[in-house]
PDB file of C-alpha atoms in Angstrom:
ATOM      1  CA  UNK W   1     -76.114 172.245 157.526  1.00 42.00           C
ATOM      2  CA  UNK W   2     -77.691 171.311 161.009  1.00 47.00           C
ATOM      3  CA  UNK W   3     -76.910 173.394 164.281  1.00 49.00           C
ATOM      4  CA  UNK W   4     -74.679 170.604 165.450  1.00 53.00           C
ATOM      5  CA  UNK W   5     -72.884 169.985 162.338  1.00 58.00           C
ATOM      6  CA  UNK W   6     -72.102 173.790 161.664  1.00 74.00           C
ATOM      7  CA  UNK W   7     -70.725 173.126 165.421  1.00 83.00           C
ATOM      8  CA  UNK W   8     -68.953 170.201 165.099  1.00 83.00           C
ATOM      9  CA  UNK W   9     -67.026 171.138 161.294  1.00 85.00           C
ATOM     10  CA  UNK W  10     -66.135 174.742 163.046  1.00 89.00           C
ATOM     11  CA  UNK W  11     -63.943 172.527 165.351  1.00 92.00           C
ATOM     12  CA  UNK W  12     -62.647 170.342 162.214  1.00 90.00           C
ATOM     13  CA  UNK W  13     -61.681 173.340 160.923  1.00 89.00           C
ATOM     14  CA  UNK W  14     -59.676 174.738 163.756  1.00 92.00           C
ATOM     15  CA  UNK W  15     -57.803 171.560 164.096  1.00 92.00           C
ATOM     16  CA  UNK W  16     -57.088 170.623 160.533  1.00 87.00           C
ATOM     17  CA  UNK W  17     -55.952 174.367 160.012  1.00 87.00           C
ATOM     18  CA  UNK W  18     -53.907 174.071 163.484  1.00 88.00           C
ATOM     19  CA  UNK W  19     -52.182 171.110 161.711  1.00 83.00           C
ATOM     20  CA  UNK W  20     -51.826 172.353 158.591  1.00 78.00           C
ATOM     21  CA  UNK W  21     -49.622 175.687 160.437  1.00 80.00           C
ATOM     22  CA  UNK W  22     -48.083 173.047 161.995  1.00 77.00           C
ATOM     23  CA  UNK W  23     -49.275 174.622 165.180  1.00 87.00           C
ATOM     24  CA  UNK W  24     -49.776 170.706 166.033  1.00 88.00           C
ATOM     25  CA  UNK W  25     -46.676 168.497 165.285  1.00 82.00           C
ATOM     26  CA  UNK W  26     -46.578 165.319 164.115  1.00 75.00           C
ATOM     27  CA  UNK W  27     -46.951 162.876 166.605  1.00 76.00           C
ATOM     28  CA  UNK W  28     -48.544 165.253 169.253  1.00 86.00           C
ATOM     29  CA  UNK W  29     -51.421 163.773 171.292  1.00 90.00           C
ATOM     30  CA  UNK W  30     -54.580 165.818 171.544  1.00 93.00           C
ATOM     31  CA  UNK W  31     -56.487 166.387 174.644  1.00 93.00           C
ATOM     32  CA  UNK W  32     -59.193 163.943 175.146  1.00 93.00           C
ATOM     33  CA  UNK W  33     -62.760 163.932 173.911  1.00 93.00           C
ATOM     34  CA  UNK W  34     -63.986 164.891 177.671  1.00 93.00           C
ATOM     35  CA  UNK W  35     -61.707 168.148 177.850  1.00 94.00           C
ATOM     36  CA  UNK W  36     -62.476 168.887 175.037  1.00 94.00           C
ATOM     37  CA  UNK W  37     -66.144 168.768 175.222  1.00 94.00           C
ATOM     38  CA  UNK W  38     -65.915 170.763 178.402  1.00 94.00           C
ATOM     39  CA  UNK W  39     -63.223 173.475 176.386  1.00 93.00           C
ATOM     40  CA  UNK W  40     -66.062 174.121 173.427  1.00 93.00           C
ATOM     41  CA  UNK W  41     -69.104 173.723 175.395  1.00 92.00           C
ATOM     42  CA  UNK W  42     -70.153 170.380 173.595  1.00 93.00           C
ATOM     43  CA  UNK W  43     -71.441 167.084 173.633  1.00 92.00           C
ATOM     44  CA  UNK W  44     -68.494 164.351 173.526  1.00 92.00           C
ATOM     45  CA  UNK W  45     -70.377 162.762 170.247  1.00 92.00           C
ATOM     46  CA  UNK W  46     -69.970 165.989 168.789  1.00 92.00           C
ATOM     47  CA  UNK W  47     -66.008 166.397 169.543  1.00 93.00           C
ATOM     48  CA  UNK W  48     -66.048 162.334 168.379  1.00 92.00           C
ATOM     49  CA  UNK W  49     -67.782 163.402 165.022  1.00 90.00           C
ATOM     50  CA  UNK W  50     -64.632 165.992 164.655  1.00 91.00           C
ATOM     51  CA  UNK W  51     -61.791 163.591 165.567  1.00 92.00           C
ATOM     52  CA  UNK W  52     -63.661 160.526 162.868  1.00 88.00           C
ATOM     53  CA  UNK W  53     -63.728 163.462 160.449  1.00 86.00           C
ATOM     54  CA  UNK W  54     -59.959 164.565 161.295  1.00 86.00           C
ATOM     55  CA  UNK W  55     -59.037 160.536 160.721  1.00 82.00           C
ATOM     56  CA  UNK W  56     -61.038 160.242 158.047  1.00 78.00           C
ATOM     57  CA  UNK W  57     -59.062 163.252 156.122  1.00 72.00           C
ATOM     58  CA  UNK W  58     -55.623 161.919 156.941  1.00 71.00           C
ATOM     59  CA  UNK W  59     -54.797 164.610 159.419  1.00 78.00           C
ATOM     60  CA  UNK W  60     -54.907 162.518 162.601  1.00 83.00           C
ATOM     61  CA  UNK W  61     -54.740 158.759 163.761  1.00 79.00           C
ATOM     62  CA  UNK W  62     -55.839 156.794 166.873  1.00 81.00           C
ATOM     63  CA  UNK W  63     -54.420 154.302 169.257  1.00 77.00           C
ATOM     64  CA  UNK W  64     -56.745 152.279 171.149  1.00 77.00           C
ATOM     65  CA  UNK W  65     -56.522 153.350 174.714  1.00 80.00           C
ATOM     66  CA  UNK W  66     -53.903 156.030 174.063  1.00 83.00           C
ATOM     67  CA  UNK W  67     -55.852 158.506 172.183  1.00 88.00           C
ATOM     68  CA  UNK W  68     -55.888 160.690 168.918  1.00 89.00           C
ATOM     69  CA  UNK W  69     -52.298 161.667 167.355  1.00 85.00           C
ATOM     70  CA  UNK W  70     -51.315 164.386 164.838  1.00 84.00           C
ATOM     71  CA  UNK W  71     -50.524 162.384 161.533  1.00 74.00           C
ATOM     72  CA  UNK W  72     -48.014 163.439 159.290  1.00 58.00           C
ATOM     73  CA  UNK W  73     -49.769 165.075 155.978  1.00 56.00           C
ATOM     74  CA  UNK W  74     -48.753 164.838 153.223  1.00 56.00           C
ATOM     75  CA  UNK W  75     -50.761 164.619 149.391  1.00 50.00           C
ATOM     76  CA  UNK W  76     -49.130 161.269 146.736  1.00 49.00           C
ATOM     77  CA  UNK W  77     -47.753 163.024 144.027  1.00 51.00           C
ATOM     78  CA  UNK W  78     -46.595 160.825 141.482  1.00 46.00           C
ATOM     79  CA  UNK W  79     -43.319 161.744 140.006  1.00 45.00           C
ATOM     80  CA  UNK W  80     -43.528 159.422 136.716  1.00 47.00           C
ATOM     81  CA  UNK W  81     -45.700 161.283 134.877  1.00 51.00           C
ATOM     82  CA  UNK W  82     -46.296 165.002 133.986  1.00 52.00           C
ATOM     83  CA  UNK W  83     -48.587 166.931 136.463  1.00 55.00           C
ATOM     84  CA  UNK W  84     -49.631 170.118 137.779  1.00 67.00           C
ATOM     85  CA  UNK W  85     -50.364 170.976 141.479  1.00 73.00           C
ATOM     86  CA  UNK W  86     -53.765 172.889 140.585  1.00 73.00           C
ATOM     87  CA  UNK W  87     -54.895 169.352 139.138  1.00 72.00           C
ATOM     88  CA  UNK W  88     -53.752 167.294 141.644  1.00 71.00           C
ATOM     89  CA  UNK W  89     -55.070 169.012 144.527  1.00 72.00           C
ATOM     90  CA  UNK W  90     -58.071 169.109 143.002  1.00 73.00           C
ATOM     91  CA  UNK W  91     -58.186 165.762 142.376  1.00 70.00           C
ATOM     92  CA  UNK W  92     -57.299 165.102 145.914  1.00 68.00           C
ATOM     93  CA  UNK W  93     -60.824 167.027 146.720  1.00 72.00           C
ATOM     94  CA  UNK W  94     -59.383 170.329 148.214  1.00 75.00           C
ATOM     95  CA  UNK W  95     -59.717 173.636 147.099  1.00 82.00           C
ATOM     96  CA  UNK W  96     -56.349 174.753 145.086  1.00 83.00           C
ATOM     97  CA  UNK W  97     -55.646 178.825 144.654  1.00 88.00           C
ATOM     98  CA  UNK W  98     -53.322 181.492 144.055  1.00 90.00           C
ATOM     99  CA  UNK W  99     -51.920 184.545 144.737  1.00 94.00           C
ATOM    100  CA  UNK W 100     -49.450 186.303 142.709  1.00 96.00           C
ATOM    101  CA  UNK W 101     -46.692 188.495 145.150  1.00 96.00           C
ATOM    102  CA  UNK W 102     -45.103 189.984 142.451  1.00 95.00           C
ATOM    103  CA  UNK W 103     -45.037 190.263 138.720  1.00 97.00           C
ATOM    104  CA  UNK W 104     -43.000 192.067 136.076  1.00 97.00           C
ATOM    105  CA  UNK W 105     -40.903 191.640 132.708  1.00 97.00           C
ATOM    106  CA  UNK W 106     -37.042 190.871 133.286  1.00 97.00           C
ATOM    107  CA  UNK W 107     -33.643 190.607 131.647  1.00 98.00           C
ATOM    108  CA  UNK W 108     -32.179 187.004 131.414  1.00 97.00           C
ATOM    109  CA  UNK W 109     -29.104 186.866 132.868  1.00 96.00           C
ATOM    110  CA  UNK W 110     -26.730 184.318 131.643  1.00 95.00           C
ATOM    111  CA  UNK W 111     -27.730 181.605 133.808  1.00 95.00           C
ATOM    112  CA  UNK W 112     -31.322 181.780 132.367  1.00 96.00           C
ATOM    113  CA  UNK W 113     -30.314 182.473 129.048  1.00 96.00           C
ATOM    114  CA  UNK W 114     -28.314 179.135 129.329  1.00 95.00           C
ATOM    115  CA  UNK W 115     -31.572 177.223 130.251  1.00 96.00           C
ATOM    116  CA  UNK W 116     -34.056 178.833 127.924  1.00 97.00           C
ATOM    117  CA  UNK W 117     -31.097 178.554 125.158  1.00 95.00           C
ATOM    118  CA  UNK W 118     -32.192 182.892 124.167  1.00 96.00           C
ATOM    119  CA  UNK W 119     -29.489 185.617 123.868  1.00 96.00           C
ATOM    120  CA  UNK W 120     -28.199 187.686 127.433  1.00 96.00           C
ATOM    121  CA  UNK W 121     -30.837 190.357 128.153  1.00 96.00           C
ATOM    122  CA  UNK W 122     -33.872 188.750 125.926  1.00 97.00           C
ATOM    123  CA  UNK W 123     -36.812 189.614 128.168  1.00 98.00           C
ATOM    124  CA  UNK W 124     -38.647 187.174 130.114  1.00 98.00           C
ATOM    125  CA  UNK W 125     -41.889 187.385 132.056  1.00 98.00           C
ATOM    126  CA  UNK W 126     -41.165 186.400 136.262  1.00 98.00           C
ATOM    127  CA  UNK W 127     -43.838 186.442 138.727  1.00 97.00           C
ATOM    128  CA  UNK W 128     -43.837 185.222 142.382  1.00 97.00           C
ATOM    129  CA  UNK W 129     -46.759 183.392 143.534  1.00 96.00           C
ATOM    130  CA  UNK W 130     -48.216 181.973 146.721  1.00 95.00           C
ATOM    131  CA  UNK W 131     -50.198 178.311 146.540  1.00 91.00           C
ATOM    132  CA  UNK W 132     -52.616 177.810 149.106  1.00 88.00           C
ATOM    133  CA  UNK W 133     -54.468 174.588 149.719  1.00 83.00           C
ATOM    134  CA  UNK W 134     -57.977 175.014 151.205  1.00 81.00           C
ATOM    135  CA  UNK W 135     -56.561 178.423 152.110  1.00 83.00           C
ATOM    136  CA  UNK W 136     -53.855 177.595 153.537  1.00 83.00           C
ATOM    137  CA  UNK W 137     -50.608 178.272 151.976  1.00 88.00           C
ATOM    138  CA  UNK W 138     -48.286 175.449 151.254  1.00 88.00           C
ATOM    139  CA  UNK W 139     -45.620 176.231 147.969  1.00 91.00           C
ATOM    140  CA  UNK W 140     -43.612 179.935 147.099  1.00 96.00           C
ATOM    141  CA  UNK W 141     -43.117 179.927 143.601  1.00 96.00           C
ATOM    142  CA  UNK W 142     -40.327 181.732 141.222  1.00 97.00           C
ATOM    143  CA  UNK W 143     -41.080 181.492 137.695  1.00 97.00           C
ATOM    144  CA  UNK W 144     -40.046 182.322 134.198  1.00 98.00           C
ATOM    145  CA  UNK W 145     -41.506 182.524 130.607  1.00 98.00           C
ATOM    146  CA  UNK W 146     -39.996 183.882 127.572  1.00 98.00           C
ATOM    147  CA  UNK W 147     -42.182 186.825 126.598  1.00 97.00           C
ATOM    148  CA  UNK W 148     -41.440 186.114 123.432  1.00 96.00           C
ATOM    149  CA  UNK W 149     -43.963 182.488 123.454  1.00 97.00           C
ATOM    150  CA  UNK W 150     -46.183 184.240 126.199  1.00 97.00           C
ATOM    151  CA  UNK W 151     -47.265 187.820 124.763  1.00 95.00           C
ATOM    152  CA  UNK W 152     -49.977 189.646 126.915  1.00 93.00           C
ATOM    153  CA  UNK W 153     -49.860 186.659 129.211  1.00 96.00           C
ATOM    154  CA  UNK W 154     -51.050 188.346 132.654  1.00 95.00           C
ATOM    155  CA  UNK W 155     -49.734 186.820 135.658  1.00 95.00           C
ATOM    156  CA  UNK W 156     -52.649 188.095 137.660  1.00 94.00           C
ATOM    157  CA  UNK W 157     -54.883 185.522 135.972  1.00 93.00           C
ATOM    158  CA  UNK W 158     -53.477 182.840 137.470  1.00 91.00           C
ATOM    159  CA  UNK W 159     -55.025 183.968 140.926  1.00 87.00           C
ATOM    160  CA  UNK W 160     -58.413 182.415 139.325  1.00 83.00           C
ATOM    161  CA  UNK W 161     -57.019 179.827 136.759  1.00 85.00           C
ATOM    162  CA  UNK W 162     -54.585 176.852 136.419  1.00 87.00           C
ATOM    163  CA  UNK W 163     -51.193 178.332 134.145  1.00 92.00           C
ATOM    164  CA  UNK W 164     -51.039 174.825 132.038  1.00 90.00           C
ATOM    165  CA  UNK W 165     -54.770 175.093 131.472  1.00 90.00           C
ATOM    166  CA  UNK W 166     -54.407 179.279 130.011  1.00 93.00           C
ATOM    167  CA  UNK W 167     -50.998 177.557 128.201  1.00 94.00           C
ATOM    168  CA  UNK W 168     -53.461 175.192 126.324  1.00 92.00           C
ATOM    169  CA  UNK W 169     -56.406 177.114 126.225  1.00 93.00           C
ATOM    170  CA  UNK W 170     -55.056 180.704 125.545  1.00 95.00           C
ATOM    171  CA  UNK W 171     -51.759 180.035 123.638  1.00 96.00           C
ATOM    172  CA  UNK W 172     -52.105 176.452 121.702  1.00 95.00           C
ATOM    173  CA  UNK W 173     -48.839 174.977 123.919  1.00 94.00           C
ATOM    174  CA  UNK W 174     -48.677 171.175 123.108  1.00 92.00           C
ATOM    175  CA  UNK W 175     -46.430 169.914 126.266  1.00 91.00           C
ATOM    176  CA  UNK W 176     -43.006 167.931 125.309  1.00 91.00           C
ATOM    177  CA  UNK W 177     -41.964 166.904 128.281  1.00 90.00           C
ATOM    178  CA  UNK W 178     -40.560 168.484 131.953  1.00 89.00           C
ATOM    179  CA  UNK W 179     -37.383 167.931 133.727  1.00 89.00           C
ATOM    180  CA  UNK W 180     -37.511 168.546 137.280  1.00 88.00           C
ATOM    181  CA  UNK W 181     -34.744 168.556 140.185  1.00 87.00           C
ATOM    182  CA  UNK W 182     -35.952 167.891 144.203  1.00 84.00           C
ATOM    183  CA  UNK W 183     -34.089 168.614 146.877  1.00 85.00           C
ATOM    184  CA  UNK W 184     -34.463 169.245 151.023  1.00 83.00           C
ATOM    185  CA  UNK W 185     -33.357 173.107 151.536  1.00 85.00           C
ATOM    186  CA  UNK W 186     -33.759 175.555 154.759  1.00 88.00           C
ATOM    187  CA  UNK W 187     -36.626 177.841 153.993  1.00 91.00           C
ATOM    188  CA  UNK W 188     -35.080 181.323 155.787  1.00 91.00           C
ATOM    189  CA  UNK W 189     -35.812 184.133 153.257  1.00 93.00           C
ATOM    190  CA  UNK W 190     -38.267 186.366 155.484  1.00 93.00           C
ATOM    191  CA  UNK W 191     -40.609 187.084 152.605  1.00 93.00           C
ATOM    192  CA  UNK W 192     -41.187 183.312 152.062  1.00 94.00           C
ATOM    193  CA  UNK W 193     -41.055 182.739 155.558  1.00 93.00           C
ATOM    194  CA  UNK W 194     -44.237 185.554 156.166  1.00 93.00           C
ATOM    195  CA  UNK W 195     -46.135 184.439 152.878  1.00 93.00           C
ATOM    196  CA  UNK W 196     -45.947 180.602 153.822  1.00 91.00           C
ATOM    197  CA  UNK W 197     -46.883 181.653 157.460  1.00 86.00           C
ATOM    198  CA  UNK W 198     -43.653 180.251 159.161  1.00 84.00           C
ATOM    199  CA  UNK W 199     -42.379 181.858 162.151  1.00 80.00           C
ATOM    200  CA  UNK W 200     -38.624 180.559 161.867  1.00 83.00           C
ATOM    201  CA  UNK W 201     -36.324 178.598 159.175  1.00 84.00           C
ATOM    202  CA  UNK W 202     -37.383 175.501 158.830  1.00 82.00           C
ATOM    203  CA  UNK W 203     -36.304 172.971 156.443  1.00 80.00           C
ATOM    204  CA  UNK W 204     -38.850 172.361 152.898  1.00 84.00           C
ATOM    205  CA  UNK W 205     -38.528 170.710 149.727  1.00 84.00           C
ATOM    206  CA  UNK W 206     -37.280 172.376 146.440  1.00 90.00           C
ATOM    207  CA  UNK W 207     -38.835 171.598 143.042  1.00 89.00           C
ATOM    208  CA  UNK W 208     -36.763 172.798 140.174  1.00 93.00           C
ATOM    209  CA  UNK W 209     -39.074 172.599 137.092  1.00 92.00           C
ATOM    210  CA  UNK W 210     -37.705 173.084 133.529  1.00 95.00           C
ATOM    211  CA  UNK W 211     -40.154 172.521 130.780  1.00 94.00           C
ATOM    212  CA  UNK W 212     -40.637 172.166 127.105  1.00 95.00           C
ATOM    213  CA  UNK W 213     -42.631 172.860 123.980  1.00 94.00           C
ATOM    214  CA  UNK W 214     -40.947 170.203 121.613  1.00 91.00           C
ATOM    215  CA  UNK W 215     -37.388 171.143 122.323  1.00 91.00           C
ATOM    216  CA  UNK W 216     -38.028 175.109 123.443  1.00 95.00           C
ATOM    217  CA  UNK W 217     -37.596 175.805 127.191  1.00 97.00           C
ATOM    218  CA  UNK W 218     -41.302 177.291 128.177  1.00 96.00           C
ATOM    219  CA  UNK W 219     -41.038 177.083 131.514  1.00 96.00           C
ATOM    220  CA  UNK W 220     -38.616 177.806 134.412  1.00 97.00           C
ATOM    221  CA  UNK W 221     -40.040 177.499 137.837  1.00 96.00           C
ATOM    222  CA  UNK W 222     -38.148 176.819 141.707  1.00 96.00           C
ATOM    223  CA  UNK W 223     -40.996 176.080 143.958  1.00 93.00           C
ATOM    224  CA  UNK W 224     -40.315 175.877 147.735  1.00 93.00           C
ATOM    225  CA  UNK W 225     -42.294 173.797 149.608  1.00 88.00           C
ATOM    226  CA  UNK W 226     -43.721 173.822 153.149  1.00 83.00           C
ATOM    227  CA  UNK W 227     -42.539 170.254 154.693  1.00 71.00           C
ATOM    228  CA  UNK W 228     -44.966 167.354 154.969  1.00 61.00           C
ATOM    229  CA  UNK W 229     -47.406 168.379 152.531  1.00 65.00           C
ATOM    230  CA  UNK W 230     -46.187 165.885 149.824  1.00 60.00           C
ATOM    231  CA  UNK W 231     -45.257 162.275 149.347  1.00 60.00           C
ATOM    232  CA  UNK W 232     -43.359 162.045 146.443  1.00 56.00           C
ATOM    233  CA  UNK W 233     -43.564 158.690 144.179  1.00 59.00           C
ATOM    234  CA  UNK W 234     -41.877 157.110 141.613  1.00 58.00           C
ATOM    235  CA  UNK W 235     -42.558 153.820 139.771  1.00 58.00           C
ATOM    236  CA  UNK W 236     -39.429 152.029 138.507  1.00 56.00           C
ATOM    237  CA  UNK W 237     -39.671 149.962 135.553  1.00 58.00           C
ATOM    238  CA  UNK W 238     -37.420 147.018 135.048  1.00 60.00           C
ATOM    239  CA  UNK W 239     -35.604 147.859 132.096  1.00 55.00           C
ATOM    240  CA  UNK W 240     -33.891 144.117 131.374  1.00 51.00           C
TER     241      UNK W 240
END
């Protein structure tokens, strides 16, 4: 990479992550290409190159004699068939990753052993984990396996690898299907609020995902999700 680029993408950088923290809202105007060049010491075709990069990536958008605006991000994710994140924001050409918070093997209590359909008490592996997106984090995940389908699954692999790909891969799982419940909540538990990099509640989305190895639970996960990072999709079929 060329002096000037290395120069120019350093600025990209600080701005998309500024956006991504939501340390820029949605709908904010940016200061214009002349203070900026004079702020970083640059030429104006160099802070132009960053805001045409910016556009190009979805994170900002221009009105002609106004200026550059933050842009609301969000990713499509398409609702209608079954998915996982990893896949999809790598598809999307970022860089998906992990990072487990907490792992360790639990007692269902009757509210899980209703949804896996196991006795009170059967054990079941949970782990916490932290999605980031390009590094920056974006979902706070709670999940649950039955140890029973899952033995010396390590949650610590899925720092480096995608969990349906080690299902497939490492354990033969042939997918049924997945049921999954969305709702808007108020993110205000402190240790999601520091791992997601939020300074205050604000309000997310909620992902309830339930799913299933023929008819066998596999799978219980509630993933909260940082607001404006998804557009959800569904296609509806005419059914007469």
């Amino acid at each position: 990479m060329k002096k000037n680029e290395h120069i120019y993408y350093n600025i990209y950088t600080e701005f998309r992550d500024k956006i991504l923290n939501k340390e820029l809202k949605p709908g904010e105007k940016l200061e214009s290409e002349r203070n900026l060049s004079i702020k970083y010491n640059v030429s104006r075709n160099t802070i132009r190159h960053m805001f045409n990069l910016l556009e190009k990536e979805g994170y900002i958008f221009k009105i002609h004699g106004k200026g550059n605006f933050v842009s609301s991000i969000k990713m499509n994710q398409n609702l209608d068939t079954f998915y996982s994140f990893y896949e999809n924001i790598k598809a999307s050409g970022k860089i998906p990753s992990s990072k487990i918070i907490k792992h360790s093997i639990e007692n269902a209590t009757f509210e899980l052993s209703e949804i896996f359909k196991i006795p009170i008490n059967s054990k079941l592996i949970y782990f916490e984990r932290l999605r980031l997106m390009d590094n920056i984090p974006i979902i706070f995940e709670k999940t649950y396996l039955p140890l029973n389908r899952f033995q010396n699954f390590n949650p610590l692999d899925l720092n480096f690898k995608s969990m349906y790909n080690i299902f497939e891969n490492e354990f033969n799982v042939v997918f049924s299907k997945a049921t999954e419940t969305l709702k808007p909540i108020m993110i205000s538990d402190k240790q999601e609020l520091f791992n997601l990099n939020l300074d205050k509640k604000t309000i997310g989305m909620q992902i309830i995902r339930t799913t299933f190895e023929k008819e066998k639970v596999i799978e219980y996960t509630i993933s909260n999700i940082k607001d404006n990072v998804f557009e959800y999709r569904i296609t509806l079929n005419k059914g007469w």
